[in-house]
Coordinates of C-alpha atoms and ligand atoms in Angstrom, one line a residue:
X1 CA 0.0 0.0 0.0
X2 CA 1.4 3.7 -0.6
X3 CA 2.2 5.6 2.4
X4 CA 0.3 8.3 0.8
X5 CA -3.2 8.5 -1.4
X6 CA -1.6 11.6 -3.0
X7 CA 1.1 14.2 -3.2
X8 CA -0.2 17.0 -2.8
X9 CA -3.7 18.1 -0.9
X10 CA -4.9 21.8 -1.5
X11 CA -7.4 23.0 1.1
X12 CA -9.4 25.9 -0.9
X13 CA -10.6 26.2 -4.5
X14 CA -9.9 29.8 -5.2
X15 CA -7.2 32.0 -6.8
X16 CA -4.4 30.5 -5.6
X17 CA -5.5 27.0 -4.7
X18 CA -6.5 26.3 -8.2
X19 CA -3.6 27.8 -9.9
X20 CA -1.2 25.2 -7.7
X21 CA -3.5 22.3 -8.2
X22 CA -3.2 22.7 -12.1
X23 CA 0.2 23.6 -12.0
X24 CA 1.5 20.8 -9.7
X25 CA -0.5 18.4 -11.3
X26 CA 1.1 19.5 -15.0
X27 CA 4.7 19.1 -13.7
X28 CA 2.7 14.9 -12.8
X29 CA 2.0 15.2 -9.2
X30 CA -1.4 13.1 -7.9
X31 CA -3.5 16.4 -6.7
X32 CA -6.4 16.7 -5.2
X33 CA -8.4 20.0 -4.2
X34 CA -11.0 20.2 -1.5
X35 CA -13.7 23.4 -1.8
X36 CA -15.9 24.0 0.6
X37 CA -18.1 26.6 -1.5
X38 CA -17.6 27.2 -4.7
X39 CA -14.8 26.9 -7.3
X40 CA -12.8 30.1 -8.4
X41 CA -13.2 31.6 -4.7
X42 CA -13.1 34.7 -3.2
X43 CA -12.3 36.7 -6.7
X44 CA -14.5 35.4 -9.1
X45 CA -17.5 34.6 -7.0
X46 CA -17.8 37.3 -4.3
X47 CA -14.9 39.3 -4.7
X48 CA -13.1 41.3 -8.2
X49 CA -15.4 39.9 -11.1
X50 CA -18.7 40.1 -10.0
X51 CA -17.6 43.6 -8.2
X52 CA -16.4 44.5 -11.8
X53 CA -19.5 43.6 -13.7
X54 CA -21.8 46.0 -10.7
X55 CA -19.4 48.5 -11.8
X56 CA -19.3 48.3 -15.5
X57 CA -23.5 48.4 -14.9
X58 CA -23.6 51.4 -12.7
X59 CA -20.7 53.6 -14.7
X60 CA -23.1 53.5 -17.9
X61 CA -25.4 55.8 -16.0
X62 CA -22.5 58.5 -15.9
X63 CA -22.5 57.7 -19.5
X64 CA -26.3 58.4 -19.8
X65 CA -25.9 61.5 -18.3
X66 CA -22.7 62.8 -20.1
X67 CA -24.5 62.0 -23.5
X68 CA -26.6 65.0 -23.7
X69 CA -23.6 67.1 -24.4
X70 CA -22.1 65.3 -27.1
X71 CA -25.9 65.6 -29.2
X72 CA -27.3 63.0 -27.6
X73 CA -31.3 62.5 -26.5
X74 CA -32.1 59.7 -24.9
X75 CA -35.8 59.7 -23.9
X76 CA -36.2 58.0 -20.6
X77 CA -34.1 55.4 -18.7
X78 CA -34.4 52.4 -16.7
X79 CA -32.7 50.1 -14.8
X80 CA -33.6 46.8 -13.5
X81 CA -32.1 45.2 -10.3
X82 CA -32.7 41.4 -10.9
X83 CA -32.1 41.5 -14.5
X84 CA -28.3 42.5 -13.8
X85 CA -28.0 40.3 -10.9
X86 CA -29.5 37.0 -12.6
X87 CA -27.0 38.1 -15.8
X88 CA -24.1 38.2 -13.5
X89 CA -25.2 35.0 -11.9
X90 CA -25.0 33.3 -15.1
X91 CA -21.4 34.4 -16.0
X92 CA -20.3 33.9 -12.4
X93 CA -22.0 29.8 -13.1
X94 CA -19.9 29.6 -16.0
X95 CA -16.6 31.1 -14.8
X96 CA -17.1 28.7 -11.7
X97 CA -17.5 25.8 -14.3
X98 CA -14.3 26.9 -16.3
X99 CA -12.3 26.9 -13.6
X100 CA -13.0 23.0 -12.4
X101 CA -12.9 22.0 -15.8
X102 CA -9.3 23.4 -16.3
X103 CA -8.0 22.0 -12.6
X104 CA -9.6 18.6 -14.0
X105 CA -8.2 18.8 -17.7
X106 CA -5.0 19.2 -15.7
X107 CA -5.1 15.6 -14.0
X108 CA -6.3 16.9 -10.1
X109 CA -9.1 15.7 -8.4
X110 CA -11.8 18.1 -7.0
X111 CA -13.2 17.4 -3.9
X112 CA -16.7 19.7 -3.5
X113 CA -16.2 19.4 0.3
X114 CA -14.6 20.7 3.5
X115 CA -11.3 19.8 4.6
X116 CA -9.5 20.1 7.8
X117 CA -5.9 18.5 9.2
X118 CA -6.1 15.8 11.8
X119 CA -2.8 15.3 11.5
X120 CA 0.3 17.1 9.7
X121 CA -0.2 14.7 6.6
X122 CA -4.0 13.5 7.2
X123 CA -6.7 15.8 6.0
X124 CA -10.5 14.9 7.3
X125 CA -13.3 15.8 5.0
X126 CA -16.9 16.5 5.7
X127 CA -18.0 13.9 4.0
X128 CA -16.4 11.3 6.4
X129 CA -13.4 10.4 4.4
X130 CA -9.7 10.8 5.4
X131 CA -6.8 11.5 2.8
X132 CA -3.2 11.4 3.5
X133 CA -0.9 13.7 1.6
X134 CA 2.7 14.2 1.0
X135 CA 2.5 17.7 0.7
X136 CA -0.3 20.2 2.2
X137 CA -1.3 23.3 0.4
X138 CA -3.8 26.0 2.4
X139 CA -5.2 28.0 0.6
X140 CA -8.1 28.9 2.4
X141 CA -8.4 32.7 2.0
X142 CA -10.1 35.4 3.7
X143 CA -13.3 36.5 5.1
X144 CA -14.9 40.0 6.1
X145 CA -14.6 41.1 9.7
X146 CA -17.5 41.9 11.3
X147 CA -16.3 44.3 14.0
X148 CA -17.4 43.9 17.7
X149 CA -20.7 42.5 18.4
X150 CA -22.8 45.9 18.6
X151 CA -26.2 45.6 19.2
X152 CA -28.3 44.8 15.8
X153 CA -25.2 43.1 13.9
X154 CA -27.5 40.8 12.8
X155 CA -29.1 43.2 10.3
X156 CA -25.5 44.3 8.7
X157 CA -24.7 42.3 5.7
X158 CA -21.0 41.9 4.5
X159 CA -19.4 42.3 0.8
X160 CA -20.6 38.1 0.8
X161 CA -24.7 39.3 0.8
X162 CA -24.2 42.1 -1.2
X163 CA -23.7 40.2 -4.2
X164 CA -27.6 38.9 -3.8
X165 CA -29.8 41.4 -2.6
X166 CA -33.3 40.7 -4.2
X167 CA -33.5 44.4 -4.4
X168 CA -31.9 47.7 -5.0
X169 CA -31.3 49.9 -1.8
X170 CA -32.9 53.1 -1.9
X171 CA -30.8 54.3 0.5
X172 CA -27.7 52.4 2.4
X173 CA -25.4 53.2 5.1
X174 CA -21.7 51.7 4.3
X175 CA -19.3 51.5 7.1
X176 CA -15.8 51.6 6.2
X177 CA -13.2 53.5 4.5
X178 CA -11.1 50.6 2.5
X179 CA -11.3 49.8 -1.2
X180 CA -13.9 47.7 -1.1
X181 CA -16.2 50.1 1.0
X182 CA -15.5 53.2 -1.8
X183 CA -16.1 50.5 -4.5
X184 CA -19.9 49.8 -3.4
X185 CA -20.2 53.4 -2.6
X186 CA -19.8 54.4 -5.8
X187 CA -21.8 51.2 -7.2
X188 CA -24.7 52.0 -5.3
X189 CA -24.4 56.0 -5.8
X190 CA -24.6 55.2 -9.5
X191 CA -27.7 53.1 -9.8
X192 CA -29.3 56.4 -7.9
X193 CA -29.5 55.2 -4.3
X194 CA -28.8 57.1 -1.3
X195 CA -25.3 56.5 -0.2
X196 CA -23.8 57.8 3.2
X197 CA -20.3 55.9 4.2
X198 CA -18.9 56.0 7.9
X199 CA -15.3 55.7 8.6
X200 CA -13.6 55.8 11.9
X201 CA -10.3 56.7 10.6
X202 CA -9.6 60.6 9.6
X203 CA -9.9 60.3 5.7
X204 CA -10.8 57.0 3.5
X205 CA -8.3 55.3 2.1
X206 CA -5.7 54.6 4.5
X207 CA -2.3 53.7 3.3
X208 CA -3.2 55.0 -0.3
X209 CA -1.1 58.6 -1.2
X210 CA -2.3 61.3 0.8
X211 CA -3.2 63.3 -2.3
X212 CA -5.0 60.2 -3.9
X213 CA -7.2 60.0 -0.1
X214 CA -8.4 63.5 -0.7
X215 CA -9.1 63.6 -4.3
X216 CA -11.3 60.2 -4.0
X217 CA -12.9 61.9 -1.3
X218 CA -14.0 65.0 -3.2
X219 CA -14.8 62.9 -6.5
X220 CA -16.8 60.8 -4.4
X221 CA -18.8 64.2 -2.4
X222 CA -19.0 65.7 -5.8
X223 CA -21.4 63.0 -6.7
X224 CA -23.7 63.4 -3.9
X225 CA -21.8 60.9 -1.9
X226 CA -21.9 61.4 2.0
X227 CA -18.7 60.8 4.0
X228 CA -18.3 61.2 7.3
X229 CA -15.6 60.2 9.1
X230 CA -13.8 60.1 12.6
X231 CA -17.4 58.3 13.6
X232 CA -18.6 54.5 14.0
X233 CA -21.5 52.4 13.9
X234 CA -23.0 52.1 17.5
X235 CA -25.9 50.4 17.0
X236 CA -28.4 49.2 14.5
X237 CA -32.4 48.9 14.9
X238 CA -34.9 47.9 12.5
X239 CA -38.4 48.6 12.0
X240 CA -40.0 46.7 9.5
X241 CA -37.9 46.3 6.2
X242 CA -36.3 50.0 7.5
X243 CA -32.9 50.3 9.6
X244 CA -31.5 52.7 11.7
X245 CA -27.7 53.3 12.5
X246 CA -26.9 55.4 15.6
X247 CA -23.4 57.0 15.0
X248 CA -20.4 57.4 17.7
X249 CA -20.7 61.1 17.2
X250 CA -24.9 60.9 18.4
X251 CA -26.7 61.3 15.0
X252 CA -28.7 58.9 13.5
X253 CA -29.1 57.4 9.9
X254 CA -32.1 55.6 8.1
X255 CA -31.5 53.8 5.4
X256 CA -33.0 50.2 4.0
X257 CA -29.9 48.2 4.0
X258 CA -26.8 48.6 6.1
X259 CA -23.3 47.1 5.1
X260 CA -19.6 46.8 6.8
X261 CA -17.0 46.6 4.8
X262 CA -14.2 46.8 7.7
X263 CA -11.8 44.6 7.2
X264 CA -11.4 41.1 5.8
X265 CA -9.1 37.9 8.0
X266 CA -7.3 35.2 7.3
X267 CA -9.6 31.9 7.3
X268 CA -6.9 29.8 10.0
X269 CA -9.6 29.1 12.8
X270 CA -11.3 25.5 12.8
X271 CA -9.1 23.9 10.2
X272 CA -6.9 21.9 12.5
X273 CA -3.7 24.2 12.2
X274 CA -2.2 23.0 15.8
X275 CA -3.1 19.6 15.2
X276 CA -0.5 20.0 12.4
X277 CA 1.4 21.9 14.0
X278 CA 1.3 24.9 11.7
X279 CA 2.3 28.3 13.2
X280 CA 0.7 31.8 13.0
X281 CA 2.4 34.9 12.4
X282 CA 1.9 36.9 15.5
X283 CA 2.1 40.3 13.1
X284 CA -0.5 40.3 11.2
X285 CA -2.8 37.1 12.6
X286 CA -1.9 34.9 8.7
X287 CA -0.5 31.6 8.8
X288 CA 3.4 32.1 9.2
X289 CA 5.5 31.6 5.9
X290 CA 8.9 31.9 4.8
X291 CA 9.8 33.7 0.7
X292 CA 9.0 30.2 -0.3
X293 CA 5.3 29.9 1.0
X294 CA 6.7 27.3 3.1
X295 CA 5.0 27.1 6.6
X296 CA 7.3 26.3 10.2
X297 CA 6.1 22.3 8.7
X298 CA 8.3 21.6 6.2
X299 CA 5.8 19.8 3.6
X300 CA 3.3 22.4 4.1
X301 CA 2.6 25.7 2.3
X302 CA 0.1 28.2 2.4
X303 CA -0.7 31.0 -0.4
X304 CA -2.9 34.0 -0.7
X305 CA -5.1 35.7 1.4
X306 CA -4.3 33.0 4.3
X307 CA -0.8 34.2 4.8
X308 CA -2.8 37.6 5.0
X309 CA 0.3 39.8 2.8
X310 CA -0.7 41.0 0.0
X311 CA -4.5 39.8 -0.4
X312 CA -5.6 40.7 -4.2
X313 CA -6.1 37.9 -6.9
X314 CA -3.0 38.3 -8.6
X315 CA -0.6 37.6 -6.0
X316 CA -2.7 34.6 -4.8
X317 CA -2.1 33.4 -8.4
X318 CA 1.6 33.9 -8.2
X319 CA 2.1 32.5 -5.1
X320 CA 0.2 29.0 -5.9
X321 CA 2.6 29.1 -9.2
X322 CA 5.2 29.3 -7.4
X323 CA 4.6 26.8 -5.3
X324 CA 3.9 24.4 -7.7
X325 CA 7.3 25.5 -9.4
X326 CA 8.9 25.0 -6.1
X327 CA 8.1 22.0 -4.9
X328 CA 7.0 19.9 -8.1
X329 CA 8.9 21.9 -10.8
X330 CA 12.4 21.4 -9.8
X331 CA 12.6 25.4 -10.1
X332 CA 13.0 27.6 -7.0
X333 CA 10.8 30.4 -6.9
X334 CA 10.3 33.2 -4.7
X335 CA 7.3 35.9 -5.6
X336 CA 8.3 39.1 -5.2
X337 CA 5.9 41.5 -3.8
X338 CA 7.7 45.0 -4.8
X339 CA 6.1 47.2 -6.6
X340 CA 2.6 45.3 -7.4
X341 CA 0.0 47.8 -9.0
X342 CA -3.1 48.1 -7.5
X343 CA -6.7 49.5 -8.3
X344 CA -9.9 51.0 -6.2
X345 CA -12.6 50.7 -9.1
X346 CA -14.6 53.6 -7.4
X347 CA -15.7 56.0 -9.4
X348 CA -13.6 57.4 -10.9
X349 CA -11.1 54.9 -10.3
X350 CA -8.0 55.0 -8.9
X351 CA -4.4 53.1 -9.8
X352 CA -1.0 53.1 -7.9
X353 CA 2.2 51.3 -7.9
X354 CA 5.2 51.8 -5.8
X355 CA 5.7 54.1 -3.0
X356 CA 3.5 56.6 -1.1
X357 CA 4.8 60.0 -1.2
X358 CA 5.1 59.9 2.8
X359 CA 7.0 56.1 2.2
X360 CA 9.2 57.9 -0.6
X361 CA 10.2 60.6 1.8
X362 CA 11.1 57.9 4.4
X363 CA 13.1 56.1 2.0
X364 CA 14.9 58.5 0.3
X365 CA 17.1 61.8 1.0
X366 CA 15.9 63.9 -1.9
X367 CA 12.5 63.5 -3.6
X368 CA 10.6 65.0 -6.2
X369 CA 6.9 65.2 -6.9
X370 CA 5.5 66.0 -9.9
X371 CA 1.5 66.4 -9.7
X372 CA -1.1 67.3 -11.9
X373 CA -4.8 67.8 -11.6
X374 CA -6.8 68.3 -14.5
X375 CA -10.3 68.5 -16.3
X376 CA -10.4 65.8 -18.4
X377 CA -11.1 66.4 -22.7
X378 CA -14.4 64.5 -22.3
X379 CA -16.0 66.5 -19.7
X380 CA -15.0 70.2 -21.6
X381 CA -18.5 68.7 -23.2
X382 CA -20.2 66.6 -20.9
X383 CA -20.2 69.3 -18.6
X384 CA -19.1 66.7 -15.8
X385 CA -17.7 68.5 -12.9
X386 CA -14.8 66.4 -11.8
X387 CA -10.7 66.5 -12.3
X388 CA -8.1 64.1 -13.1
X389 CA -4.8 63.5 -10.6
X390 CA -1.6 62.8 -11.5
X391 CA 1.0 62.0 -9.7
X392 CA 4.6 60.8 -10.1
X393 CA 7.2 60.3 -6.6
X394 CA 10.8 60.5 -7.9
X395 CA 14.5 59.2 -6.0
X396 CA 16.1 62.6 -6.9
X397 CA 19.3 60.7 -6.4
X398 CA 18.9 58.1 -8.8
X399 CA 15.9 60.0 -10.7
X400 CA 14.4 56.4 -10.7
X401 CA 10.2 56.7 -10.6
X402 CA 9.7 55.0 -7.0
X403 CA 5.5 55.7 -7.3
X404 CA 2.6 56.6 -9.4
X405 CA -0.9 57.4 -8.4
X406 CA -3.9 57.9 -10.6
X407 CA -7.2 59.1 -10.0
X408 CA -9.1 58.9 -13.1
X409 CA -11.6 57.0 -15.7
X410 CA -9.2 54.2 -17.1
X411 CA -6.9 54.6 -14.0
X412 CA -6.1 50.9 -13.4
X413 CA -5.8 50.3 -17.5
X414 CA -2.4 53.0 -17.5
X415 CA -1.4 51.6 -13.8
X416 CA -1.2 48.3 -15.5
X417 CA 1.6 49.4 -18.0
X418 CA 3.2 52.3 -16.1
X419 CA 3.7 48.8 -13.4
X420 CA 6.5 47.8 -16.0
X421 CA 7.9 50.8 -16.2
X422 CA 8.7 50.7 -12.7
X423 CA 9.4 47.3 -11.7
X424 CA 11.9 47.9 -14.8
X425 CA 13.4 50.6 -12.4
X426 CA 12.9 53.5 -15.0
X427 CA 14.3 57.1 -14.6
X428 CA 11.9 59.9 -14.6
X429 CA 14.3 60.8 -17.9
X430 CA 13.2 58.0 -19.5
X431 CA 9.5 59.0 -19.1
X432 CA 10.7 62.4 -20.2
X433 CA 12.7 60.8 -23.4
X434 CA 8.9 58.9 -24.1
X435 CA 6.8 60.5 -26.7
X436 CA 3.8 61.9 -25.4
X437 CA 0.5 60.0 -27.5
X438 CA -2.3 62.8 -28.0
X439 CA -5.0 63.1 -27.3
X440 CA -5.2 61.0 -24.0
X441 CA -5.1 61.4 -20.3
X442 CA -2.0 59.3 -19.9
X443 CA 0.5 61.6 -21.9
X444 CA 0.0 63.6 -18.9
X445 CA 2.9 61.1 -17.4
X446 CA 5.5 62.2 -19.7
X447 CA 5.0 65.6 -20.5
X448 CA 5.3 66.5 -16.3
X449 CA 8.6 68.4 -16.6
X450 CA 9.3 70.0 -13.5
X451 CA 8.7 69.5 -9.9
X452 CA 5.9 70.7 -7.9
X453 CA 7.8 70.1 -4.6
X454 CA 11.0 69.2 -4.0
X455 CA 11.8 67.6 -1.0
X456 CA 15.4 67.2 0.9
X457 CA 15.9 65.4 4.7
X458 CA 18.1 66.5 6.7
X459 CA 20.8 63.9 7.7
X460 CA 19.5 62.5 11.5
X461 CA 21.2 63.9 14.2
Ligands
FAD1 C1 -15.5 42.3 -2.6 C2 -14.1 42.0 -2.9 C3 -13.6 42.6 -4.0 C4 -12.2 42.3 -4.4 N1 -11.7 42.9 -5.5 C5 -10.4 42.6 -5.9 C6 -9.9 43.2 -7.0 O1 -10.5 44.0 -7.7 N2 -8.6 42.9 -7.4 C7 -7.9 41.9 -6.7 O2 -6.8 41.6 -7.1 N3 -8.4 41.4 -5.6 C8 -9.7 41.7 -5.1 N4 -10.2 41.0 -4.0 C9 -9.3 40.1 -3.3 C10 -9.3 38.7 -3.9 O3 -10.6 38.3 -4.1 C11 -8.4 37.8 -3.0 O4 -7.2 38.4 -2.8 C12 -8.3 36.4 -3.7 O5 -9.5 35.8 -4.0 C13 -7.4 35.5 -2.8 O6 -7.3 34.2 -3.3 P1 -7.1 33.0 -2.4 O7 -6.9 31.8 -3.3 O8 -6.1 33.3 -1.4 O9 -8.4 32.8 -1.5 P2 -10.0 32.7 -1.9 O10 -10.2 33.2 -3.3 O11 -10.7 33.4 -0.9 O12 -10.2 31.1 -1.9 C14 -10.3 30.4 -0.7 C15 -11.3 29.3 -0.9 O13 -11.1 28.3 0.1 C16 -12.3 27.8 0.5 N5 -12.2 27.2 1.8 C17 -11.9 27.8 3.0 N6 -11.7 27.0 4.0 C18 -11.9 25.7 3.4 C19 -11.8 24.4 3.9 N7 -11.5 24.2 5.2 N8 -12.1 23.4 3.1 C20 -12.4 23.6 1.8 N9 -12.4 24.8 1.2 C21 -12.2 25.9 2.0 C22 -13.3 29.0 0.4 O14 -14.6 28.6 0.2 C23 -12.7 29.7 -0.8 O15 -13.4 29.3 -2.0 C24 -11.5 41.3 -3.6 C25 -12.1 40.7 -2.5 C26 -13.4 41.0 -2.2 C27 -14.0 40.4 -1.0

């Protein structure tokens, strides 16, 4: 009898899981995935797609409105709820399928169950059975916080319910100031409802450049957006199919659906990590791994959101492919997490990669901004009132482009490819040397020629 029923066991059917579990078993491993839920994960069932698709729907109202100035009537509107949700259900069902059919094509074996260690190398499924492994991949991702238990929680949903609501809000109360707060924000705002968002913190945003916090902030005001901040949920009440949120700061907010978008954690509770003797890392609550993925048990790795460092879709990806390479590939791979580009698809949307302009000036002796806000060419007509930002964060020393930050329709798109530029370590002279390619937005980036601040540290005493 083999010691083991297969090489590798991945716990977790999303981004990352599925990406190792097709890798591994293309380099001839015996795989086998477990999912608990529903294959393709976080990302393409509650996470970036769907999000995506609520944002393509709402943005075309913005489109409606901005027609009127280009000669365009367009005699009444509509918009239907269901019909958008049941549409995005549909592609969601077939993504879902894609993705087992490729992990399957590929030679591993999905599980449609729960899985949790007994042992280091013995995984126990729901359904009764026990597998042993070689190697252990977790890959179990992330879930939304919740926050303390105020009174009324029950009537808050998460990001997880707000994919299914049988019904558009009229008006809804967001708490949080993260990406995926702003995102619904701006989702909801454009299908017409009602949208206040509470923050604790001082300004949305936090960690994003400064500049980038505030200019979201007014976008998102401009559009009839309330934000209030330095304030928290207390307490919710309902009253027939109407809530009410009473603030920190005394006031009190009706609205017919309230969400919390505070904060998402690691999934490492109830899936048998001591019994295997898998260690957390006490910094940031994620499942403890070295540059390899590899955990403080030698034969088991954990990717993505788990390990709770970089949590987007991407990186999930790279880490699982790694892995694979790693440990089935005969190739040694570390994923580097420098310099990833990142998006907030509120509206309008917002793209960055590298440093902060506070990190930059940390970093580095001398630094040079160069920053530009602007009316974008399409609004001259539309009569849209809202500005574009720009912003480039420059070593002075080296004149290398350590950050860029967006605010802007197609943000993310020119983030994308300005993300080579700087992973490729380029000098603010070779944006300069670039030709600029007119009429866009994005020529904006190489046509910046001086400084708007200079900045110089003094050496510390
Ligand atoms: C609303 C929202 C919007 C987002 N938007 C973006 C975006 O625009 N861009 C971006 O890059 N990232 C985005 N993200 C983040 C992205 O979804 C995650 O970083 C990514 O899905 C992480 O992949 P993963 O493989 O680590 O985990 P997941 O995709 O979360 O997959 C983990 C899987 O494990 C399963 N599981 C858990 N425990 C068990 C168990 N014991 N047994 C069996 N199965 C189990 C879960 O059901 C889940 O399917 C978004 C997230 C959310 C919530």
């Amino acid at each position: 009898m083999a010691e083991f029923d297969t090489d590798l066991f991945v716990i977790g059917g999303g981004s990352g899981g599925v990406r190792a579990a097709r890798i591994a078993a293309l380099h001839g491993a015996r795989v086998m995935i477990a999912e608990e839920y529903r294959m393709g994960g976080t990302c393409v069932i509650r996470g970036c797609v769907p999000k995506k698709l609520l944002v393509y729907a709402s943005h075309i109202r913005h489109e409606i409105e901005d027609a009127a100035g280009f000669g365009w009537t367009i005699p009444q509107v509509s918009f239907d709820w269901p019909t958008l949700i049941a549409n995005k259900d549909k592609e969601i069902a077939r993504l879902e399928a894609a993705y087992t059919a490729n992990v399957e094509k590929a030679g591993a074996r999905v599980l449609k169950t729960r899985a949790e260690f007994e042992d280091a190398h013995t995984l126990r499924l729901a359904t009764g059975e026990r597998v042993r492994s070689k190697y252990v991949l977790i890959a179990t991702g992330g879930a939304p916080n919740h926050g303390s238990a105020i009174p009324g929680i029950e009537h808050v949903i998460s990001s997880n319910e707000v994919f299914h609501l049988p019904s558009l809000p009229r008006r809804i109360l967001i708490q949080g100031g993260g990406y995926i707060a702003l995102e619904f924000a701006c989702i909801f705002a454009g299908f017409g409802s009602d949208v206040t968002v509470v923050y604790r913190g001082d300004n949305v945003l936090r960690g994003f450049d400064d500049d980038v916090r505030a200019h979201v902030r007014s976008e998102m005001e401009k559009e009839g957006i309330t934000i209030l901040t330095g304030c928290t949920v207390k307490a919710v009440d309902k009253h027939g199919k109407d809530f009410t949120s009473h603030l920190s700061n005394g006031s009190s907010i009706g609205s017919d659906q309230v969400m919390f978008a505070i904060g998402r954690h690691p999934n490492v509770v109830n899936i048998g990590l001591e019994k295997a003797g898998v260690g957390i890392n006490p910094s940031n609550g994620g499942i403890d791994v070295d540059g390899f993925s590899r955990t403080t048990v030698p034969h088991i790795y954990a990717i993505g959101d788990v390990t709770h460092r970089l949590n987007l879709t991407p990186v999930a990806i790279r880490e699982g492919h790694a892995f694979a390479d790693t440990v089935f590939g005969k190739r040694q791979i570390a994923v580097d997490h420098a310099d990833v580009p990142t998006a907030v698809f509120c509206q309008p949307e917002v793209g960055t990669v590298g440093l902060t302009e506070t990190q930059a000036r940390a970093q580095f002796t001398h630094v040079d901004i160069y920053k530009s806000t602007f009316r974008p060419m399409k609004a001259t007509l539309s009569g849209r009132d809202t500005r574009m930002l720009m912003k480039l964060i420059v070593d002075a020393t080296s004149d290398r482009v350590v950050g860029c930050h967006i605010v802007g329709d197609d943000a993310a798109e020119m983030v994308q490819l300005i993300g080579i530029a700087v992973k490729m370590k380029a000098t603010k002279a070779d944006f300069d040397a670039t030709m600029a390619l007119h009429p866009t937005a994005a020529e904006e980036l190489v046509t910046m020629r001086n400084p708007t601040e200079r900045h110089v540290r003094q050496a510390a005493e």
